[in-house]
Amino acid sequence: MAMINGETIIARALKRQGVETIYGVVGIPVSGIASAAQQEGISYYGMRHEMPATYAGQATGYLNGRIGVSLVVSGPGALNAVGAFANAWSNRWPLLMLGGASESSGADMRDFLEAELVSAMAPYAKYSRRAESTARLPLYIAEAVRKSINGTPGPSYLDLPGNIIFDEVDEASVEWAPRVPAPPRLRADDS
């Protein structure tokens, strides 16, 4: 079967989850995600700073009741968005922040722009995880969406190492996740 890279897998997984818009700052290693998203029909709005990109993503989640998405670069770039990410937690707004990260092989070795972002986002996240497999990217994204929109809404963070983004895998090995259903709406008794 055909080979597919992480950028395309991420874009297709987001599309499958109903994402129509991404706000972000492109740079190493996330630039290709924005391009792949556009090829899948997702609108990408480039911002000048990670904080307003994340505010825009959370506002989209609040307004559409589904999930808003922000895309941020590695290390200090993602740390620029912590305040906006915490705002999504405080306001109970569904958000998925996708953050670039250094290569998995360079983890904990003071690699270029390395910062421990999974732990930094965890106090304000319903889900905070580092992706460990290119083929499982759709499952990570689906779980982040599920956590963000169910129960009390809130933000999720997915850390994306460069090698996971750039790696190519056989498309047959990709574990595609179905669209996460809308959360149940509780109604008051009609009487």
PDB file of C-alpha atoms in Angstrom, residues 19-160:
ATOM      1  CA  VAL A  19     -12.090  20.240  12.520  1.00  0.00           C
ATOM      2  CA  GLU A  20     -12.645  23.011   9.984  1.00  0.00           C
ATOM      3  CA  THR A  21     -10.178  25.641  11.203  1.00  0.00           C
ATOM      4  CA  ILE A  22      -6.697  25.702  12.750  1.00  0.00           C
ATOM      5  CA  TYR A  23      -4.924  28.774  14.132  1.00  0.00           C
ATOM      6  CA  GLY A  24      -1.203  28.678  14.593  1.00  0.00           C
ATOM      7  CA  VAL A  25       2.385  29.695  14.217  1.00  0.00           C
ATOM      8  CA  VAL A  26       4.370  27.570  11.800  1.00  0.00           C
ATOM      9  CA  GLY A  27       7.990  26.653  12.235  1.00  0.00           C
ATOM     10  CA  ILE A  28      10.084  23.596  12.895  1.00  0.00           C
ATOM     11  CA  PRO A  29       8.692  20.909  13.082  1.00  0.00           C
ATOM     12  CA  VAL A  30       4.987  21.758  12.520  1.00  0.00           C
ATOM     13  CA  SER A  31       4.999  23.721   9.232  1.00  0.00           C
ATOM     14  CA  GLY A  32       3.962  20.742   7.140  1.00  0.00           C
ATOM     15  CA  ILE A  33       0.937  20.069   9.357  1.00  0.00           C
ATOM     16  CA  ALA A  34      -0.544  23.429   8.325  1.00  0.00           C
ATOM     17  CA  SER A  35       0.018  22.639   4.632  1.00  0.00           C
ATOM     18  CA  ALA A  36      -1.404  19.120   4.967  1.00  0.00           C
ATOM     19  CA  ALA A  37      -4.456  20.510   6.775  1.00  0.00           C
ATOM     20  CA  GLN A  38      -5.093  22.936   3.929  1.00  0.00           C
ATOM     21  CA  GLN A  39      -4.835  20.072   1.429  1.00  0.00           C
ATOM     22  CA  GLU A  40      -7.536  18.265   3.441  1.00  0.00           C
ATOM     23  CA  GLY A  41      -9.845  21.312   3.246  1.00  0.00           C
ATOM     24  CA  ILE A  42      -9.150  22.699   6.712  1.00  0.00           C
ATOM     25  CA  SER A  43      -8.672  26.473   6.870  1.00  0.00           C
ATOM     26  CA  TYR A  44      -5.359  27.500   8.437  1.00  0.00           C
ATOM     27  CA  TYR A  45      -4.901  30.984   9.870  1.00  0.00           C
ATOM     28  CA  GLY A  46      -1.313  31.954  10.553  1.00  0.00           C
ATOM     29  CA  MET A  47      -0.843  34.120  13.630  1.00  0.00           C
ATOM     30  CA  ARG A  48       2.125  36.152  14.811  1.00  0.00           C
ATOM     31  CA  HIS A  49       2.272  34.635  18.295  1.00  0.00           C
ATOM     32  CA  GLU A  50       1.213  31.375  19.914  1.00  0.00           C
ATOM     33  CA  MET A  51      -0.961  33.000  22.568  1.00  0.00           C
ATOM     34  CA  PRO A  52      -3.489  34.641  20.205  1.00  0.00           C
ATOM     35  CA  ALA A  53      -3.483  31.468  18.087  1.00  0.00           C
ATOM     36  CA  THR A  54      -4.512  29.489  21.148  1.00  0.00           C
ATOM     37  CA  TYR A  55      -7.097  32.097  22.179  1.00  0.00           C
ATOM     38  CA  ALA A  56      -8.580  31.901  18.668  1.00  0.00           C
ATOM     39  CA  GLY A  57      -8.642  28.099  18.836  1.00  0.00           C
ATOM     40  CA  GLN A  58     -10.450  28.070  22.164  1.00  0.00           C
ATOM     41  CA  ALA A  59     -12.962  30.688  20.991  1.00  0.00           C
ATOM     42  CA  THR A  60     -13.728  28.461  18.006  1.00  0.00           C
ATOM     43  CA  GLY A  61     -14.286  25.513  20.346  1.00  0.00           C
ATOM     44  CA  TYR A  62     -16.577  27.605  22.523  1.00  0.00           C
ATOM     45  CA  LEU A  63     -18.591  28.897  19.562  1.00  0.00           C
ATOM     46  CA  ASN A  64     -18.944  25.610  17.681  1.00  0.00           C
ATOM     47  CA  GLY A  65     -19.355  23.422  20.772  1.00  0.00           C
ATOM     48  CA  ARG A  66     -17.017  20.847  19.283  1.00  0.00           C
ATOM     49  CA  ILE A  67     -13.252  21.430  19.331  1.00  0.00           C
ATOM     50  CA  GLY A  68     -10.989  24.323  18.468  1.00  0.00           C
ATOM     51  CA  VAL A  69      -7.394  23.695  17.400  1.00  0.00           C
ATOM     52  CA  SER A  70      -4.170  25.645  17.779  1.00  0.00           C
ATOM     53  CA  LEU A  71      -0.817  24.661  16.281  1.00  0.00           C
ATOM     54  CA  VAL A  72       2.350  25.850  17.996  1.00  0.00           C
ATOM     55  CA  VAL A  73       6.077  25.347  17.493  1.00  0.00           C
ATOM     56  CA  SER A  74       8.499  23.594  19.822  1.00  0.00           C
ATOM     57  CA  GLY A  75       9.689  24.582  23.259  1.00  0.00           C
ATOM     58  CA  PRO A  76       9.483  28.319  23.926  1.00  0.00           C
ATOM     59  CA  GLY A  77       6.834  28.643  21.217  1.00  0.00           C
ATOM     60  CA  ALA A  78       4.481  26.278  23.007  1.00  0.00           C
ATOM     61  CA  LEU A  79       5.340  27.870  26.345  1.00  0.00           C
ATOM     62  CA  ASN A  80       4.129  31.185  24.896  1.00  0.00           C
ATOM     63  CA  ALA A  81       0.651  29.637  24.752  1.00  0.00           C
ATOM     64  CA  VAL A  82       0.406  28.386  28.356  1.00  0.00           C
ATOM     65  CA  GLY A  83      -1.604  31.423  29.506  1.00  0.00           C
ATOM     66  CA  ALA A  84      -4.176  31.005  26.734  1.00  0.00           C
ATOM     67  CA  PHE A  85      -4.259  27.238  27.320  1.00  0.00           C
ATOM     68  CA  ALA A  86      -4.958  27.841  31.023  1.00  0.00           C
ATOM     69  CA  ASN A  87      -7.698  30.274  30.010  1.00  0.00           C
ATOM     70  CA  ALA A  88      -9.434  27.482  28.063  1.00  0.00           C
ATOM     71  CA  TRP A  89      -9.242  25.350  31.218  1.00  0.00           C
ATOM     72  CA  SER A  90     -10.610  28.172  33.373  1.00  0.00           C
ATOM     73  CA  ASN A  91     -13.475  28.916  30.961  1.00  0.00           C
ATOM     74  CA  ARG A  92     -14.194  25.210  30.301  1.00  0.00           C
ATOM     75  CA  TRP A  93     -13.779  25.578  26.539  1.00  0.00           C
ATOM     76  CA  PRO A  94     -12.850  22.632  24.283  1.00  0.00           C
ATOM     77  CA  LEU A  95      -9.424  23.074  22.701  1.00  0.00           C
ATOM     78  CA  LEU A  96      -6.778  20.837  21.196  1.00  0.00           C
ATOM     79  CA  MET A  97      -3.332  22.373  21.184  1.00  0.00           C
ATOM     80  CA  LEU A  98      -0.861  20.573  18.930  1.00  0.00           C
ATOM     81  CA  GLY A  99       2.708  21.365  19.900  1.00  0.00           C
ATOM     82  CA  GLY A 100       5.860  20.574  18.019  1.00  0.00           C
ATOM     83  CA  ALA A 101       8.643  18.878  19.944  1.00  0.00           C
ATOM     84  CA  SER A 102      12.218  17.805  19.425  1.00  0.00           C
ATOM     85  CA  GLU A 103      12.910  14.370  17.975  1.00  0.00           C
ATOM     86  CA  SER A 104      12.140  11.458  20.282  1.00  0.00           C
ATOM     87  CA  SER A 105      15.780  10.339  20.122  1.00  0.00           C
ATOM     88  CA  GLY A 106      16.861  13.698  21.562  1.00  0.00           C
ATOM     89  CA  ALA A 107      14.416  13.700  24.479  1.00  0.00           C
ATOM     90  CA  ASP A 108      15.989  14.738  27.805  1.00  0.00           C
ATOM     91  CA  MET A 109      19.266  15.540  26.042  1.00  0.00           C
ATOM     92  CA  ARG A 110      18.764  19.307  25.822  1.00  0.00           C
ATOM     93  CA  ASP A 111      17.914  19.038  22.146  1.00  0.00           C
ATOM     94  CA  PHE A 112      17.108  22.149  20.087  1.00  0.00           C
ATOM     95  CA  LEU A 113      14.166  24.020  21.648  1.00  0.00           C
ATOM     96  CA  GLU A 114      13.437  21.128  23.974  1.00  0.00           C
ATOM     97  CA  ALA A 115      11.066  21.864  26.848  1.00  0.00           C
ATOM     98  CA  GLU A 116       9.013  19.510  29.001  1.00  0.00           C
ATOM     99  CA  LEU A 117       5.601  20.550  27.712  1.00  0.00           C
ATOM    100  CA  VAL A 118       3.477  17.540  28.640  1.00  0.00           C
ATOM    101  CA  SER A 119       4.115  18.314  32.316  1.00  0.00           C
ATOM    102  CA  ALA A 120       3.807  22.076  31.794  1.00  0.00           C
ATOM    103  CA  MET A 121       0.327  21.712  30.266  1.00  0.00           C
ATOM    104  CA  ALA A 122      -0.898  18.920  32.564  1.00  0.00           C
ATOM    105  CA  PRO A 123      -2.223  21.126  35.417  1.00  0.00           C
ATOM    106  CA  TYR A 124      -4.572  22.817  32.938  1.00  0.00           C
ATOM    107  CA  ALA A 125      -5.316  19.878  30.655  1.00  0.00           C
ATOM    108  CA  LYS A 126      -7.933  17.186  30.555  1.00  0.00           C
ATOM    109  CA  TYR A 127      -5.436  15.224  28.450  1.00  0.00           C
ATOM    110  CA  SER A 128      -1.729  15.879  27.977  1.00  0.00           C
ATOM    111  CA  ARG A 129       0.351  13.339  26.089  1.00  0.00           C
ATOM    112  CA  ARG A 130       3.410  12.938  23.904  1.00  0.00           C
ATOM    113  CA  ALA A 131       2.745  11.000  20.700  1.00  0.00           C
ATOM    114  CA  GLU A 132       4.927   7.906  20.495  1.00  0.00           C
ATOM    115  CA  SER A 133       3.795   6.347  17.206  1.00  0.00           C
ATOM    116  CA  THR A 134       3.083   7.792  13.781  1.00  0.00           C
ATOM    117  CA  ALA A 135       0.567   5.046  12.985  1.00  0.00           C
ATOM    118  CA  ARG A 136      -1.376   5.774  16.199  1.00  0.00           C
ATOM    119  CA  LEU A 137      -1.709   9.553  15.674  1.00  0.00           C
ATOM    120  CA  PRO A 138      -5.455   9.333  14.880  1.00  0.00           C
ATOM    121  CA  LEU A 139      -6.037   7.515  18.186  1.00  0.00           C
ATOM    122  CA  TYR A 140      -4.197  10.200  20.167  1.00  0.00           C
ATOM    123  CA  ILE A 141      -6.200  12.914  18.412  1.00  0.00           C
ATOM    124  CA  ALA A 142      -9.525  11.122  18.962  1.00  0.00           C
ATOM    125  CA  GLU A 143      -8.760  10.646  22.657  1.00  0.00           C
ATOM    126  CA  ALA A 144      -7.827  14.318  23.027  1.00  0.00           C
ATOM    127  CA  VAL A 145     -11.095  15.341  21.352  1.00  0.00           C
ATOM    128  CA  ARG A 146     -13.097  12.900  23.500  1.00  0.00           C
ATOM    129  CA  LYS A 147     -11.588  14.257  26.706  1.00  0.00           C
ATOM    130  CA  SER A 148     -11.991  17.890  25.615  1.00  0.00           C
ATOM    131  CA  ILE A 149     -15.675  17.772  24.683  1.00  0.00           C
ATOM    132  CA  ASN A 150     -17.100  15.275  27.195  1.00  0.00           C
ATOM    133  CA  GLY A 151     -18.036  16.034  30.777  1.00  0.00           C
ATOM    134  CA  THR A 152     -16.848  19.490  31.683  1.00  0.00           C
ATOM    135  CA  PRO A 153     -15.219  20.753  28.465  1.00  0.00           C
ATOM    136  CA  GLY A 154     -11.596  21.816  28.549  1.00  0.00           C
ATOM    137  CA  PRO A 155      -8.274  21.803  26.732  1.00  0.00           C
ATOM    138  CA  SER A 156      -6.067  18.928  25.635  1.00  0.00           C
ATOM    139  CA  TYR A 157      -2.422  19.012  24.628  1.00  0.00           C
ATOM    140  CA  LEU A 158      -0.679  16.676  22.195  1.00  0.00           C
ATOM    141  CA  ASP A 159       3.118  16.862  21.994  1.00  0.00           C
ATOM    142  CA  LEU A 160       4.361  15.963  18.511  1.00  0.00           C
TER     143      LEU A 160
END
